[in-house]
Amino acid sequence: MEQLKRYCLALDLKNDPALIAEYEAHHKAVWPEIKKSILDAGIRHMEIFRVENRLFMIMETEAGFSFEKKAAEDAQNPKVQEWETLMWKYQQPLPTARPGEKWMLMQSIFRL
């Protein structure tokens, strides 16, 4: 059985209840091309949680998954670029994000 790697990431939404509701509606009907790009990159499981306007994503990936390779593939995929442009209407970077950085990788600090 393949060992999966787990990553946790955070991002904020714009603090507007109407925009948050729209964002959630989009995630109830994610475009098939987006789901395919996620699976094709080696991501086997993904969940997004929300509290107020803070998002928390858990990804489980194949051992060979690469954020850099996923970003390069996404840059060449017009449908992914369309989705990302649409999502940026609702998203905003965390206060400590570098310019252009969206989802920020979280550091594990406790495990039981």
mmCIF file with all atom_site columns, N, CA and C in Angstrom, residues 4 22-24 30-31 33 36 47 58 68 78 83 99 101 112:
data_model
loop_
_atom_site.group_PDB
_atom_site.id
_atom_site.type_symbol
_atom_site.label_atom_id
_atom_site.label_alt_id
_atom_site.label_comp_id
_atom_site.label_asym_id
_atom_site.label_entity_id
_atom_site.label_seq_id
_atom_site.pdbx_PDB_ins_code
_atom_site.Cartn_x
_atom_site.Cartn_y
_atom_site.Cartn_z
_atom_site.occupancy
_atom_site.B_iso_or_equiv
_atom_site.pdbx_formal_charge
_atom_site.auth_seq_id
_atom_site.auth_comp_id
_atom_site.auth_asym_id
_atom_site.auth_atom_id
_atom_site.pdbx_PDB_model_num
ATOM 1  N N  . LEU A 1 4   ? 0.874   7.817  1.762   1.00 0.00 ? 4   LEU A N  1
ATOM 2  C CA . LEU A 1 4   ? 0.472   9.153  1.339   1.00 0.00 ? 4   LEU A CA 1
ATOM 3  C C  . LEU A 1 4   ? 1.155   10.198 2.219   1.00 0.00 ? 4   LEU A C  1
ATOM 4  N N  . GLU A 1 22  ? -21.067 32.575 -1.979  1.00 0.00 ? 22  GLU A N  1
ATOM 5  C CA . GLU A 1 22  ? -20.771 32.261 -3.383  1.00 0.00 ? 22  GLU A CA 1
ATOM 6  C C  . GLU A 1 22  ? -19.595 31.292 -3.490  1.00 0.00 ? 22  GLU A C  1
ATOM 7  N N  . TYR A 1 23  ? -18.552 31.537 -2.712  1.00 0.00 ? 23  TYR A N  1
ATOM 8  C CA . TYR A 1 23  ? -17.373 30.679 -2.723  1.00 0.00 ? 23  TYR A CA 1
ATOM 9  C C  . TYR A 1 23  ? -17.760 29.243 -2.365  1.00 0.00 ? 23  TYR A C  1
ATOM 10 N N  . GLU A 1 24  ? -18.556 29.099 -1.325  1.00 0.00 ? 24  GLU A N  1
ATOM 11 C CA . GLU A 1 24  ? -18.989 27.767 -0.915  1.00 0.00 ? 24  GLU A CA 1
ATOM 12 C C  . GLU A 1 24  ? -19.855 27.115 -1.990  1.00 0.00 ? 24  GLU A C  1
ATOM 13 N N  . VAL A 1 30  ? -17.598 21.929 -8.076  1.00 0.00 ? 30  VAL A N  1
ATOM 14 C CA . VAL A 1 30  ? -16.275 22.176 -8.664  1.00 0.00 ? 30  VAL A CA 1
ATOM 15 C C  . VAL A 1 30  ? -16.253 21.621 -10.084 1.00 0.00 ? 30  VAL A C  1
ATOM 16 N N  . TRP A 1 31  ? -15.706 22.401 -10.991 1.00 0.00 ? 31  TRP A N  1
ATOM 17 C CA . TRP A 1 31  ? -15.656 22.006 -12.399 1.00 0.00 ? 31  TRP A CA 1
ATOM 18 C C  . TRP A 1 31  ? -14.911 20.686 -12.560 1.00 0.00 ? 31  TRP A C  1
ATOM 19 N N  . GLU A 1 33  ? -12.919 19.687 -14.828 1.00 0.00 ? 33  GLU A N  1
ATOM 20 C CA . GLU A 1 33  ? -11.528 19.898 -15.249 1.00 0.00 ? 33  GLU A CA 1
ATOM 21 C C  . GLU A 1 33  ? -10.624 20.213 -14.055 1.00 0.00 ? 33  GLU A C  1
ATOM 22 N N  . LYS A 1 36  ? -10.048 16.937 -12.186 1.00 0.00 ? 36  LYS A N  1
ATOM 23 C CA . LYS A 1 36  ? -9.097  16.133 -12.946 1.00 0.00 ? 36  LYS A CA 1
ATOM 24 C C  . LYS A 1 36  ? -7.675  16.639 -12.739 1.00 0.00 ? 36  LYS A C  1
ATOM 25 N N  . GLU A 1 47  ? -9.652  18.202 1.384   1.00 0.00 ? 47  GLU A N  1
ATOM 26 C CA . GLU A 1 47  ? -10.800 18.773 2.095   1.00 0.00 ? 47  GLU A CA 1
ATOM 27 C C  . GLU A 1 47  ? -10.468 20.218 2.428   1.00 0.00 ? 47  GLU A C  1
ATOM 28 N N  . ILE A 1 58  ? -6.702  20.340 3.828   1.00 0.00 ? 58  ILE A N  1
ATOM 29 C CA . ILE A 1 58  ? -5.905  19.143 4.063   1.00 0.00 ? 58  ILE A CA 1
ATOM 30 C C  . ILE A 1 58  ? -5.789  18.419 2.729   1.00 0.00 ? 58  ILE A C  1
ATOM 31 N N  . GLU A 1 68  ? 5.733   22.460 -6.968  1.00 0.00 ? 68  GLU A N  1
ATOM 32 C CA . GLU A 1 68  ? 6.306   23.156 -8.115  1.00 0.00 ? 68  GLU A CA 1
ATOM 33 C C  . GLU A 1 68  ? 5.774   22.569 -9.422  1.00 0.00 ? 68  GLU A C  1
ATOM 34 N N  . PRO A 1 78  ? -5.565  26.328 -19.245 1.00 0.00 ? 78  PRO A N  1
ATOM 35 C CA . PRO A 1 78  ? -6.453  27.499 -19.277 1.00 0.00 ? 78  PRO A CA 1
ATOM 36 C C  . PRO A 1 78  ? -7.662  27.376 -18.345 1.00 0.00 ? 78  PRO A C  1
ATOM 37 N N  . TRP A 1 83  ? -10.406 29.114 -13.329 1.00 0.00 ? 83  TRP A N  1
ATOM 38 C CA . TRP A 1 83  ? -10.902 28.819 -11.975 1.00 0.00 ? 83  TRP A CA 1
ATOM 39 C C  . TRP A 1 83  ? -10.164 29.673 -10.942 1.00 0.00 ? 83  TRP A C  1
ATOM 40 N N  . PRO A 1 99  ? 4.121   38.442 -1.807  1.00 0.00 ? 99  PRO A N  1
ATOM 41 C CA . PRO A 1 99  ? 3.351   38.872 -2.982  1.00 0.00 ? 99  PRO A CA 1
ATOM 42 C C  . PRO A 1 99  ? 3.084   37.698 -3.928  1.00 0.00 ? 99  PRO A C  1
ATOM 43 N N  . GLU A 1 101 ? 1.448   35.018 -3.264  1.00 0.00 ? 101 GLU A N  1
ATOM 44 C CA . GLU A 1 101 ? 1.237   33.759 -2.542  1.00 0.00 ? 101 GLU A CA 1
ATOM 45 C C  . GLU A 1 101 ? -0.217  33.654 -2.102  1.00 0.00 ? 101 GLU A C  1
ATOM 46 N N  . LEU A 1 112 ? -0.491  13.256 17.975  1.00 0.00 ? 112 LEU A N  1
ATOM 47 C CA . LEU A 1 112 ? -0.767  12.279 19.043  1.00 0.00 ? 112 LEU A CA 1
ATOM 48 C C  . LEU A 1 112 ? -0.831  10.910 18.432  1.00 0.00 ? 112 LEU A C  1
#
